[in-house]
């Protein structure tokens, strides 16, 4: 018998807020985390702004030992550990040091890369014939599964401990993987999420593709403009989001706070066929991912009150809205509310799906829809499909019962998950 699956903990390290309290305040008040990036300017990037979490040395010391921090140079692992452990503690779960693994708990924590700066540092030492001076932590910091390995060790997890990787769909996919494992009874709880490294060695390829914003270098907080007629590409970002995904029975037994229920979802690929490619989504696959997620969740398209879209501030935004209208068979004023967190954080790449899922769940739990801060000039191709009132510019107080969260990534991969306000 399949189990009901709920969310009992949240954690985040986002450009506009590290920690749930700060992040929640930021998204409710339209506070941007996009800033001028002097390193990108020095390297002559076209885009010289970015969204990077602000992490102090004092905060690092709360999550890592002095020995771990010696030679540490992996922003992705840093963000992921901070978000993951916050979610664990937010769920009321203990962090214990003993000889017994927690067989009922695991983590599925995605990543696009790991320790790119550490890897670069290592290359220079190798080229200088200093292999023996690399240190003992290079492998742990640079292997793609470094984040799940760090979290698994810090929390003593004895169930599945793994890292998935599916470009920008990584975080949403990780939550779906956790949902499937718990629903089938193979685990009682999974710490699900994703993380993304920051810096020029992650973002340079996108700048070279000319898909990054370059017209707002002097006005960073206006640079990320999803659904806007004056959008000029995405702002590169980074961070991590984490959710404790748990079976309802276990959550109720320990009187946990329940933020939302996961009804279901879907993960698929367009196969880079039709109008799909390595960098563009196959519309038929996107629509199928949404409709299959709805069917898997046991609801109808009319039940969806809000959408947290992928919406990157590129030319594909209008196509995404069109795909939503076709998948839901809803247009104009009948369309759900829709927003994009990227207006405040930029595009956090492999971390995007998890950071944005945290924002989606907060909207459900706290009864609000956050605003699209840089969308005063909604693109005319979008206004031809949906009413402008469905794209709020500022936060509105509104009770949401069901919200759909979707992510679409390089390689023509898609993930859509359906969250619901919890009711016994």
mmCIF file of C-alpha atoms in Angstrom:
data_model
loop_
_atom_site.group_PDB
_atom_site.id
_atom_site.type_symbol
_atom_site.label_atom_id
_atom_site.label_comp_id
_atom_site.label_asym_id
_atom_site.label_seq_id
_atom_site.Cartn_x
_atom_site.Cartn_y
_atom_site.Cartn_z
ATOM 1 C CA UNK A 1 0.000 0.000 0.000
ATOM 2 C CA UNK A 2 1.543 3.324 -1.068
ATOM 3 C CA UNK A 3 2.236 5.855 1.653
ATOM 4 C CA UNK A 4 1.321 9.524 1.868
ATOM 5 C CA UNK A 5 4.444 11.662 1.637
ATOM 6 C CA UNK A 6 4.924 15.006 3.370
ATOM 7 C CA UNK A 7 7.554 17.696 3.877
ATOM 8 C CA UNK A 8 8.644 18.236 7.471
ATOM 9 C CA UNK A 9 11.801 20.348 7.149
ATOM 10 C CA UNK A 10 13.157 23.175 5.004
ATOM 11 C CA UNK A 11 16.629 24.638 4.555
ATOM 12 C CA UNK A 12 18.162 27.086 2.103
ATOM 13 C CA UNK A 13 21.309 28.952 1.143
ATOM 14 C CA UNK A 14 20.104 31.380 -1.518
ATOM 15 C CA UNK A 15 21.535 34.579 -2.987
ATOM 16 C CA UNK A 16 18.822 36.610 -1.263
ATOM 17 C CA UNK A 17 18.780 34.777 2.042
ATOM 18 C CA UNK A 18 20.744 32.134 3.927
ATOM 19 C CA UNK A 19 18.386 30.338 6.285
ATOM 20 C CA UNK A 20 14.604 29.978 6.053
ATOM 21 C CA UNK A 21 13.810 33.082 8.133
ATOM 22 C CA UNK A 22 15.919 35.427 6.006
ATOM 23 C CA UNK A 23 14.901 33.781 2.732
ATOM 24 C CA UNK A 24 11.178 33.888 3.537
ATOM 25 C CA UNK A 25 11.430 37.583 4.421
ATOM 26 C CA UNK A 26 13.258 38.258 1.156
ATOM 27 C CA UNK A 27 10.778 36.563 -1.172
ATOM 28 C CA UNK A 28 7.793 38.137 0.573
ATOM 29 C CA UNK A 29 9.325 41.605 0.238
ATOM 30 C CA UNK A 30 10.865 41.338 -3.215
ATOM 31 C CA UNK A 31 14.448 41.554 -1.958
ATOM 32 C CA UNK A 32 17.015 40.709 -4.626
ATOM 33 C CA UNK A 33 20.218 38.775 -4.042
ATOM 34 C CA UNK A 34 21.766 39.795 -7.355
ATOM 35 C CA UNK A 35 24.874 41.944 -6.994
ATOM 36 C CA UNK A 36 27.758 43.332 -9.017
ATOM 37 C CA UNK A 37 30.462 40.677 -9.383
ATOM 38 C CA UNK A 38 33.936 42.219 -9.551
ATOM 39 C CA UNK A 39 35.521 38.907 -10.519
ATOM 40 C CA UNK A 40 33.322 38.637 -13.613
ATOM 41 C CA UNK A 41 34.168 42.222 -14.500
ATOM 42 C CA UNK A 42 37.911 41.594 -14.126
ATOM 43 C CA UNK A 43 37.578 38.537 -16.374
ATOM 44 C CA UNK A 44 35.726 40.620 -18.985
ATOM 45 C CA UNK A 45 32.486 38.635 -18.885
ATOM 46 C CA UNK A 46 29.596 40.178 -20.800
ATOM 47 C CA UNK A 47 27.452 39.547 -17.707
ATOM 48 C CA UNK A 48 29.067 41.152 -14.653
ATOM 49 C CA UNK A 49 26.344 40.464 -12.089
ATOM 50 C CA UNK A 50 25.510 37.264 -10.218
ATOM 51 C CA UNK A 51 23.458 35.748 -7.438
ATOM 52 C CA UNK A 52 25.727 34.263 -4.776
ATOM 53 C CA UNK A 53 24.828 33.331 -1.166
ATOM 54 C CA UNK A 54 26.574 35.478 1.420
ATOM 55 C CA UNK A 55 28.373 33.089 3.785
ATOM 56 C CA UNK A 56 30.458 34.437 6.678
ATOM 57 C CA UNK A 57 33.409 32.645 8.243
ATOM 58 C CA UNK A 58 31.408 32.438 11.470
ATOM 59 C CA UNK A 59 28.580 30.622 9.672
ATOM 60 C CA UNK A 60 30.999 28.176 8.049
ATOM 61 C CA UNK A 61 32.377 27.325 11.496
ATOM 62 C CA UNK A 62 28.886 26.296 12.635
ATOM 63 C CA UNK A 63 28.745 23.512 10.056
ATOM 64 C CA UNK A 64 32.347 22.414 9.512
ATOM 65 C CA UNK A 65 35.174 21.533 11.865
ATOM 66 C CA UNK A 66 38.455 23.422 11.792
ATOM 67 C CA UNK A 67 40.082 20.360 10.221
ATOM 68 C CA UNK A 68 37.431 20.160 7.481
ATOM 69 C CA UNK A 69 37.884 23.824 6.631
ATOM 70 C CA UNK A 70 41.641 23.421 6.210
ATOM 71 C CA UNK A 71 42.135 23.397 2.426
ATOM 72 C CA UNK A 72 38.389 23.507 1.828
ATOM 73 C CA UNK A 73 37.389 25.082 -1.502
ATOM 74 C CA UNK A 74 33.996 23.786 -2.632
ATOM 75 C CA UNK A 75 31.161 26.314 -2.616
ATOM 76 C CA UNK A 76 28.623 23.703 -3.707
ATOM 77 C CA UNK A 77 29.359 21.445 -0.737
ATOM 78 C CA UNK A 78 29.387 24.498 1.540
ATOM 79 C CA UNK A 79 25.910 25.630 0.425
ATOM 80 C CA UNK A 80 24.505 22.097 0.428
ATOM 81 C CA UNK A 81 25.692 21.236 3.932
ATOM 82 C CA UNK A 82 24.304 24.505 5.326
ATOM 83 C CA UNK A 83 20.908 24.008 3.656
ATOM 84 C CA UNK A 84 20.742 20.288 4.376
ATOM 85 C CA UNK A 85 21.551 20.473 8.072
ATOM 86 C CA UNK A 86 19.195 23.430 8.511
ATOM 87 C CA UNK A 87 16.376 21.364 6.971
ATOM 88 C CA UNK A 88 17.222 18.411 9.231
ATOM 89 C CA UNK A 89 17.143 20.547 12.360
ATOM 90 C CA UNK A 90 14.074 22.432 11.097
ATOM 91 C CA UNK A 91 12.322 19.061 10.945
ATOM 92 C CA UNK A 92 13.076 18.532 14.634
ATOM 93 C CA UNK A 93 15.514 15.698 13.938
ATOM 94 C CA UNK A 94 18.621 15.215 16.098
ATOM 95 C CA UNK A 95 22.215 15.391 14.884
ATOM 96 C CA UNK A 96 23.807 12.585 16.858
ATOM 97 C CA UNK A 97 27.333 11.199 16.922
ATOM 98 C CA UNK A 98 27.316 7.481 17.673
ATOM 99 C CA UNK A 99 28.244 4.139 16.119
ATOM 100 C CA UNK A 100 24.783 3.351 14.761
ATOM 101 C CA UNK A 101 23.673 4.558 11.311
ATOM 102 C CA UNK A 102 20.098 5.758 10.952
ATOM 103 C CA UNK A 103 18.846 2.933 8.718
ATOM 104 C CA UNK A 104 15.494 4.630 8.106
ATOM 105 C CA UNK A 105 16.930 7.919 6.809
ATOM 106 C CA UNK A 106 18.920 8.811 3.709
ATOM 107 C CA UNK A 107 19.698 11.655 1.346
ATOM 108 C CA UNK A 108 19.247 12.239 -2.370
ATOM 109 C CA UNK A 109 21.070 15.505 -2.927
ATOM 110 C CA UNK A 110 21.814 16.587 -6.461
ATOM 111 C CA UNK A 111 24.676 18.546 -7.966
ATOM 112 C CA UNK A 112 25.804 19.742 -11.376
ATOM 113 C CA UNK A 113 29.496 19.802 -10.501
ATOM 114 C CA UNK A 114 31.439 19.635 -7.275
ATOM 115 C CA UNK A 115 34.390 21.681 -6.093
ATOM 116 C CA UNK A 116 35.256 23.240 -9.432
ATOM 117 C CA UNK A 117 37.628 25.699 -7.739
ATOM 118 C CA UNK A 118 39.252 22.859 -5.783
ATOM 119 C CA UNK A 119 39.634 20.935 -9.010
ATOM 120 C CA UNK A 120 41.303 23.914 -10.688
ATOM 121 C CA UNK A 121 43.612 24.344 -7.683
ATOM 122 C CA UNK A 122 44.564 20.672 -7.979
ATOM 123 C CA UNK A 123 45.341 20.943 -11.692
ATOM 124 C CA UNK A 124 47.916 23.643 -11.017
ATOM 125 C CA UNK A 125 49.612 21.514 -8.356
ATOM 126 C CA UNK A 126 49.674 18.525 -10.691
ATOM 127 C CA UNK A 127 51.159 20.602 -13.508
ATOM 128 C CA UNK A 128 53.817 21.821 -11.085
ATOM 129 C CA UNK A 129 54.656 18.202 -10.149
ATOM 130 C CA UNK A 130 53.232 18.600 -6.632
ATOM 131 C CA UNK A 131 50.844 15.644 -6.617
ATOM 132 C CA UNK A 132 51.825 14.661 -3.071
ATOM 133 C CA UNK A 133 50.831 18.114 -1.837
ATOM 134 C CA UNK A 134 47.204 17.840 -2.999
ATOM 135 C CA UNK A 135 46.003 16.850 0.459
ATOM 136 C CA UNK A 136 43.608 14.189 1.652
ATOM 137 C CA UNK A 137 40.311 15.967 0.925
ATOM 138 C CA UNK A 138 40.600 16.601 -2.822
ATOM 139 C CA UNK A 139 38.598 13.524 -3.823
ATOM 140 C CA UNK A 140 35.767 14.184 -1.355
ATOM 141 C CA UNK A 141 35.497 17.805 -2.492
ATOM 142 C CA UNK A 142 35.627 17.153 -6.233
ATOM 143 C CA UNK A 143 33.624 13.950 -6.717
ATOM 144 C CA UNK A 144 30.112 14.722 -7.897
ATOM 145 C CA UNK A 145 28.624 12.826 -4.951
ATOM 146 C CA UNK A 146 30.666 14.874 -2.486
ATOM 147 C CA UNK A 147 27.605 16.702 -1.191
ATOM 148 C CA UNK A 148 25.616 13.561 -0.347
ATOM 149 C CA UNK A 149 28.726 11.986 1.168
ATOM 150 C CA UNK A 150 29.294 14.991 3.440
ATOM 151 C CA UNK A 151 25.642 15.079 4.523
ATOM 152 C CA UNK A 152 25.504 11.313 4.988
ATOM 153 C CA UNK A 153 28.491 11.437 7.323
ATOM 154 C CA UNK A 154 27.426 14.475 9.305
ATOM 155 C CA UNK A 155 23.954 13.040 9.907
ATOM 156 C CA UNK A 156 24.842 9.344 10.152
ATOM 157 C CA UNK A 157 22.430 8.329 7.390
ATOM 158 C CA UNK A 158 22.120 4.588 6.771
ATOM 159 C CA UNK A 159 19.545 4.460 3.980
ATOM 160 C CA UNK A 160 20.187 5.528 0.380
ATOM 161 C CA UNK A 161 22.904 8.201 0.140
ATOM 162 C CA UNK A 162 23.332 9.402 -3.423
ATOM 163 C CA UNK A 163 23.694 12.379 -5.759
ATOM 164 C CA UNK A 164 21.636 12.817 -8.919
ATOM 165 C CA UNK A 165 22.497 15.174 -11.763
ATOM 166 C CA UNK A 166 20.114 16.394 -14.470
ATOM 167 C CA UNK A 167 21.181 19.966 -15.238
ATOM 168 C CA UNK A 168 18.579 22.556 -14.172
ATOM 169 C CA UNK A 169 16.015 19.829 -13.376
ATOM 170 C CA UNK A 170 18.308 18.276 -10.739
ATOM 171 C CA UNK A 171 16.646 19.625 -7.595
ATOM 172 C CA UNK A 172 13.062 18.895 -8.626
ATOM 173 C CA UNK A 173 14.118 15.436 -9.779
ATOM 174 C CA UNK A 174 15.802 14.753 -6.410
ATOM 175 C CA UNK A 175 12.556 15.491 -4.573
ATOM 176 C CA UNK A 176 10.672 13.154 -6.900
ATOM 177 C CA UNK A 177 13.253 10.420 -6.321
ATOM 178 C CA UNK A 178 12.837 10.865 -2.563
ATOM 179 C CA UNK A 179 9.054 10.759 -2.932
ATOM 180 C CA UNK A 180 9.225 7.485 -4.884
ATOM 181 C CA UNK A 181 11.519 5.820 -2.340
ATOM 182 C CA UNK A 182 9.354 6.784 0.613
ATOM 183 C CA UNK A 183 6.049 5.988 -1.081
ATOM 184 C CA UNK A 184 7.320 2.484 -1.826
ATOM 185 C CA UNK A 185 8.256 1.978 1.835
ATOM 186 C CA UNK A 186 12.014 1.715 1.322
ATOM 187 C CA UNK A 187 12.766 4.654 3.632
ATOM 188 C CA UNK A 188 10.970 6.657 6.297
ATOM 189 C CA UNK A 189 12.614 9.948 5.426
ATOM 190 C CA UNK A 190 14.955 11.355 2.811
ATOM 191 C CA UNK A 191 16.811 14.653 2.924
ATOM 192 C CA UNK A 192 16.207 15.808 -0.655
ATOM 193 C CA UNK A 193 17.668 18.787 -2.434
ATOM 194 C CA UNK A 194 20.411 20.049 -4.688
ATOM 195 C CA UNK A 195 23.326 22.421 -4.727
ATOM 196 C CA UNK A 196 25.340 24.411 -7.240
ATOM 197 C CA UNK A 197 28.877 25.792 -7.207
ATOM 198 C CA UNK A 198 29.435 29.490 -7.820
ATOM 199 C CA UNK A 199 32.086 31.361 -9.769
ATOM 200 C CA UNK A 200 33.404 32.079 -13.250
ATOM 201 C CA UNK A 201 34.475 28.506 -14.006
ATOM 202 C CA UNK A 202 30.832 27.434 -13.706
ATOM 203 C CA UNK A 203 29.327 30.403 -15.497
ATOM 204 C CA UNK A 204 31.819 31.090 -18.312
ATOM 205 C CA UNK A 205 30.253 28.626 -20.741
ATOM 206 C CA UNK A 206 26.860 30.270 -20.418
ATOM 207 C CA UNK A 207 28.371 33.708 -20.924
ATOM 208 C CA UNK A 208 30.067 32.381 -24.061
ATOM 209 C CA UNK A 209 26.685 31.094 -25.290
ATOM 210 C CA UNK A 210 25.374 34.658 -24.900
ATOM 211 C CA UNK A 211 22.389 33.550 -22.850
ATOM 212 C CA UNK A 212 23.307 35.666 -19.803
ATOM 213 C CA UNK A 213 22.056 39.161 -19.012
ATOM 214 C CA UNK A 214 24.517 41.884 -20.030
ATOM 215 C CA UNK A 215 22.385 45.040 -20.236
ATOM 216 C CA UNK A 216 21.951 45.625 -16.510
ATOM 217 C CA UNK A 217 25.514 45.476 -15.180
ATOM 218 C CA UNK A 218 25.011 48.910 -13.605
ATOM 219 C CA UNK A 219 21.623 47.934 -12.089
ATOM 220 C CA UNK A 220 22.101 44.416 -10.700
ATOM 221 C CA UNK A 221 18.732 44.030 -8.994
ATOM 222 C CA UNK A 222 16.980 44.762 -12.312
ATOM 223 C CA UNK A 223 19.053 42.285 -14.307
ATOM 224 C CA UNK A 224 16.914 39.156 -13.929
ATOM 225 C CA UNK A 225 13.604 39.749 -15.733
ATOM 226 C CA UNK A 226 11.600 36.549 -16.276
ATOM 227 C CA UNK A 227 8.545 37.017 -18.555
ATOM 228 C CA UNK A 228 9.535 40.644 -19.232
ATOM 229 C CA UNK A 229 9.614 42.236 -22.688
ATOM 230 C CA UNK A 230 13.001 43.723 -21.769
ATOM 231 C CA UNK A 231 14.578 40.472 -20.527
ATOM 232 C CA UNK A 232 18.078 40.040 -21.928
ATOM 233 C CA UNK A 233 19.089 36.614 -20.640
ATOM 234 C CA UNK A 234 19.506 34.921 -17.275
ATOM 235 C CA UNK A 235 21.670 36.070 -14.381
ATOM 236 C CA UNK A 236 23.991 33.261 -13.189
ATOM 237 C CA UNK A 237 23.370 32.190 -9.619
ATOM 238 C CA UNK A 238 24.204 29.506 -7.086
ATOM 239 C CA UNK A 239 23.089 28.106 -3.746
ATOM 240 C CA UNK A 240 21.262 25.118 -2.313
ATOM 241 C CA UNK A 241 17.789 24.115 -1.195
ATOM 242 C CA UNK A 242 16.834 21.180 1.030
ATOM 243 C CA UNK A 243 13.609 19.497 2.108
ATOM 244 C CA UNK A 244 13.044 16.666 4.558
ATOM 245 C CA UNK A 245 10.650 14.333 2.759
ATOM 246 C CA UNK A 246 8.952 11.882 5.114
ATOM 247 C CA UNK A 247 6.137 9.374 5.240
ATOM 248 C CA UNK A 248 3.054 10.800 6.913
ATOM 249 C CA UNK A 249 2.731 8.062 9.534
ATOM 250 C CA UNK A 250 6.269 8.637 10.818
ATOM 251 C CA UNK A 251 5.816 12.410 10.786
ATOM 252 C CA UNK A 252 2.607 12.183 12.825
ATOM 253 C CA UNK A 253 4.169 9.745 15.299
ATOM 254 C CA UNK A 254 6.829 12.304 16.217
ATOM 255 C CA UNK A 255 4.410 15.293 16.051
ATOM 256 C CA UNK A 256 6.435 16.987 13.329
ATOM 257 C CA UNK A 257 5.447 20.275 11.710
ATOM 258 C CA UNK A 258 4.128 19.434 8.243
ATOM 259 C CA UNK A 259 4.766 22.134 5.649
ATOM 260 C CA UNK A 260 3.056 20.457 2.700
ATOM 261 C CA UNK A 261 2.151 17.150 1.117
ATOM 262 C CA UNK A 262 3.662 15.828 -2.114
ATOM 263 C CA UNK A 263 0.866 14.439 -4.265
ATOM 264 C CA UNK A 264 3.079 13.171 -7.071
ATOM 265 C CA UNK A 265 4.888 14.307 -10.181
ATOM 266 C CA UNK A 266 6.730 13.237 -13.283
ATOM 267 C CA UNK A 267 10.208 13.205 -14.802
ATOM 268 C CA UNK A 268 10.772 12.758 -18.538
ATOM 269 C CA UNK A 269 12.855 13.787 -21.556
ATOM 270 C CA UNK A 270 12.081 15.092 -25.012
ATOM 271 C CA UNK A 271 14.875 12.993 -26.468
ATOM 272 C CA UNK A 272 16.212 16.099 -28.251
ATOM 273 C CA UNK A 273 13.636 15.396 -30.962
ATOM 274 C CA UNK A 274 11.084 17.701 -32.565
ATOM 275 C CA UNK A 275 11.832 21.261 -31.437
ATOM 276 C CA UNK A 276 13.977 19.898 -28.605
ATOM 277 C CA UNK A 277 17.782 20.000 -28.539
ATOM 278 C CA UNK A 278 20.661 20.016 -26.074
ATOM 279 C CA UNK A 279 19.688 23.568 -25.065
ATOM 280 C CA UNK A 280 15.987 23.829 -25.996
ATOM 281 C CA UNK A 281 12.971 21.955 -24.633
ATOM 282 C CA UNK A 282 10.785 19.693 -26.734
ATOM 283 C CA UNK A 283 7.355 21.263 -26.225
ATOM 284 C CA UNK A 284 5.537 17.931 -26.551
ATOM 285 C CA UNK A 285 7.678 16.483 -23.745
ATOM 286 C CA UNK A 286 7.182 19.521 -21.483
ATOM 287 C CA UNK A 287 3.412 19.321 -21.894
ATOM 288 C CA UNK A 288 3.451 15.570 -21.344
ATOM 289 C CA UNK A 289 5.563 15.974 -18.185
ATOM 290 C CA UNK A 290 2.971 18.397 -16.765
ATOM 291 C CA UNK A 291 -0.088 16.320 -17.726
ATOM 292 C CA UNK A 292 1.502 13.097 -16.450
ATOM 293 C CA UNK A 293 2.404 14.819 -13.159
ATOM 294 C CA UNK A 294 -1.216 15.889 -12.754
ATOM 295 C CA UNK A 295 -2.474 12.377 -13.521
ATOM 296 C CA UNK A 296 0.075 10.807 -11.176
ATOM 297 C CA UNK A 297 -1.081 13.163 -8.408
ATOM 298 C CA UNK A 298 -4.746 12.218 -8.765
ATOM 299 C CA UNK A 299 -5.953 15.764 -9.415
ATOM 300 C CA UNK A 300 -7.305 17.707 -12.373
ATOM 301 C CA UNK A 301 -5.667 20.669 -14.102
ATOM 302 C CA UNK A 302 -8.398 22.919 -12.709
ATOM 303 C CA UNK A 303 -7.243 22.114 -9.142
ATOM 304 C CA UNK A 304 -3.937 23.955 -9.590
ATOM 305 C CA UNK A 305 -3.997 27.356 -7.886
ATOM 306 C CA UNK A 306 -0.455 28.490 -8.667
ATOM 307 C CA UNK A 307 2.622 27.605 -10.681
ATOM 308 C CA UNK A 308 6.244 28.202 -9.779
ATOM 309 C CA UNK A 309 7.754 28.078 -13.245
ATOM 310 C CA UNK A 310 11.239 27.496 -14.585
ATOM 311 C CA UNK A 311 11.137 30.857 -16.444
ATOM 312 C CA UNK A 312 14.755 31.914 -16.837
ATOM 313 C CA UNK A 313 14.380 35.368 -18.481
ATOM 314 C CA UNK A 314 15.381 34.086 -21.911
ATOM 315 C CA UNK A 315 13.485 33.884 -25.194
ATOM 316 C CA UNK A 316 12.028 30.541 -24.041
ATOM 317 C CA UNK A 317 9.796 32.132 -21.376
ATOM 318 C CA UNK A 318 6.907 32.731 -23.790
ATOM 319 C CA UNK A 319 7.168 29.135 -25.030
ATOM 320 C CA UNK A 320 7.028 27.867 -21.444
ATOM 321 C CA UNK A 321 3.819 29.823 -20.806
ATOM 322 C CA UNK A 322 2.354 28.457 -24.031
ATOM 323 C CA UNK A 323 3.226 24.918 -22.933
ATOM 324 C CA UNK A 324 1.520 25.478 -19.577
ATOM 325 C CA UNK A 325 -1.655 26.796 -21.254
ATOM 326 C CA UNK A 326 -1.809 23.773 -23.540
ATOM 327 C CA UNK A 327 -1.042 21.242 -20.814
ATOM 328 C CA UNK A 328 -3.611 22.715 -18.423
ATOM 329 C CA UNK A 329 -6.075 23.791 -21.111
ATOM 330 C CA UNK A 330 -6.392 27.076 -19.213
ATOM 331 C CA UNK A 331 -5.833 30.594 -20.558
ATOM 332 C CA UNK A 332 -6.629 34.234 -19.842
ATOM 333 C CA UNK A 333 -8.140 34.868 -16.423
ATOM 334 C CA UNK A 334 -8.682 31.133 -15.937
ATOM 335 C CA UNK A 335 -4.916 30.564 -15.748
ATOM 336 C CA UNK A 336 -3.355 29.972 -12.281
ATOM 337 C CA UNK A 337 -1.081 32.531 -10.643
ATOM 338 C CA UNK A 338 2.485 32.092 -11.892
ATOM 339 C CA UNK A 339 5.833 33.375 -10.647
ATOM 340 C CA UNK A 340 9.567 32.893 -11.069
ATOM 341 C CA UNK A 341 11.979 33.074 -8.144
ATOM 342 C CA UNK A 342 14.768 33.856 -10.598
ATOM 343 C CA UNK A 343 13.729 37.513 -10.620
ATOM 344 C CA UNK A 344 15.297 37.714 -7.131
ATOM 345 C CA UNK A 345 18.010 35.034 -7.184
ATOM 346 C CA UNK A 346 19.078 34.640 -10.779
ATOM 347 C CA UNK A 347 19.306 31.139 -12.227
ATOM 348 C CA UNK A 348 20.885 28.838 -9.647
ATOM 349 C CA UNK A 349 21.377 26.102 -12.282
ATOM 350 C CA UNK A 350 21.576 22.663 -10.592
ATOM 351 C CA UNK A 351 20.326 24.231 -7.334
ATOM 352 C CA UNK A 352 17.389 26.015 -8.982
ATOM 353 C CA UNK A 353 14.770 23.276 -8.598
ATOM 354 C CA UNK A 354 15.372 22.751 -4.881
ATOM 355 C CA UNK A 355 15.701 26.436 -3.920
ATOM 356 C CA UNK A 356 12.531 27.197 -5.880
ATOM 357 C CA UNK A 357 10.716 24.214 -4.340
ATOM 358 C CA UNK A 358 11.461 25.623 -0.894
ATOM 359 C CA UNK A 359 9.895 28.904 -2.053
ATOM 360 C CA UNK A 360 6.888 27.032 -3.461
ATOM 361 C CA UNK A 361 6.295 25.182 -0.180
ATOM 362 C CA UNK A 362 6.609 28.401 1.848
ATOM 363 C CA UNK A 363 3.879 29.952 -0.296
ATOM 364 C CA UNK A 364 1.589 27.006 0.431
ATOM 365 C CA UNK A 365 2.308 26.986 4.138
ATOM 366 C CA UNK A 366 2.155 30.745 4.716
ATOM 367 C CA UNK A 367 -0.681 31.641 2.293
ATOM 368 C CA UNK A 368 0.970 34.051 -0.129
ATOM 369 C CA UNK A 369 2.093 34.358 -3.750
ATOM 370 C CA UNK A 370 5.403 36.193 -4.123
ATOM 371 C CA UNK A 371 5.777 38.847 -6.795
ATOM 372 C CA UNK A 372 7.677 38.909 -10.075
ATOM 373 C CA UNK A 373 9.792 41.928 -9.197
ATOM 374 C CA UNK A 374 11.064 42.895 -12.653
ATOM 375 C CA UNK A 375 8.036 42.195 -14.787
ATOM 376 C CA UNK A 376 6.303 45.571 -15.117
ATOM 377 C CA UNK A 377 6.482 45.131 -18.894
ATOM 378 C CA UNK A 378 5.035 41.638 -19.346
ATOM 379 C CA UNK A 379 6.030 40.235 -22.724
ATOM 380 C CA UNK A 380 3.253 40.730 -25.329
ATOM 381 C CA UNK A 381 3.514 37.076 -26.396
ATOM 382 C CA UNK A 382 2.602 36.172 -22.814
ATOM 383 C CA UNK A 383 -0.243 38.703 -22.465
ATOM 384 C CA UNK A 384 -1.743 37.125 -25.583
ATOM 385 C CA UNK A 385 -1.995 33.863 -23.629
ATOM 386 C CA UNK A 386 -2.741 34.734 -19.997
ATOM 387 C CA UNK A 387 -4.162 37.695 -18.116
ATOM 388 C CA UNK A 388 -1.587 40.068 -16.607
ATOM 389 C CA UNK A 389 -3.309 39.761 -13.209
ATOM 390 C CA UNK A 390 -1.999 36.184 -13.036
ATOM 391 C CA UNK A 391 1.580 37.496 -12.980
ATOM 392 C CA UNK A 392 1.635 39.514 -9.720
ATOM 393 C CA UNK A 393 4.335 42.155 -9.456
ATOM 394 C CA UNK A 394 4.294 42.217 -5.659
ATOM 395 C CA UNK A 395 3.444 39.659 -3.013
ATOM 396 C CA UNK A 396 -0.263 39.048 -2.516
ATOM 397 C CA UNK A 397 -1.930 37.341 0.418
ATOM 398 C CA UNK A 398 -3.690 34.366 -1.074
ATOM 399 C CA UNK A 399 -4.531 30.883 0.166
ATOM 400 C CA UNK A 400 -3.094 28.269 -2.152
ATOM 401 C CA UNK A 401 -4.246 24.683 -1.957
ATOM 402 C CA UNK A 402 -2.164 23.162 -4.768
ATOM 403 C CA UNK A 403 0.979 24.483 -6.480
ATOM 404 C CA UNK A 404 2.847 22.971 -9.416
ATOM 405 C CA UNK A 405 6.635 23.323 -9.589
ATOM 406 C CA UNK A 406 8.488 22.536 -12.810
ATOM 407 C CA UNK A 407 12.101 22.597 -13.980
ATOM 408 C CA UNK A 408 13.491 22.107 -17.483
ATOM 409 C CA UNK A 409 17.182 21.473 -18.154
ATOM 410 C CA UNK A 410 19.969 21.124 -20.706
ATOM 411 C CA UNK A 411 19.744 17.786 -22.447
ATOM 412 C CA UNK A 412 15.971 18.272 -22.931
ATOM 413 C CA UNK A 413 15.096 16.907 -19.478
ATOM 414 C CA UNK A 414 11.979 17.852 -17.512
ATOM 415 C CA UNK A 415 10.609 17.462 -13.993
ATOM 416 C CA UNK A 416 7.275 18.553 -12.522
ATOM 417 C CA UNK A 417 6.084 18.050 -8.956
ATOM 418 C CA UNK A 418 2.731 18.775 -7.331
ATOM 419 C CA UNK A 419 2.644 20.140 -3.756
ATOM 420 C CA UNK A 420 -0.545 20.432 -1.685
ATOM 421 C CA UNK A 421 -1.443 22.218 1.541
ATOM 422 C CA UNK A 422 -1.506 19.475 4.163
ATOM 423 C CA UNK A 423 -4.833 18.257 5.465
ATOM 424 C CA UNK A 424 -5.236 15.165 7.620
#
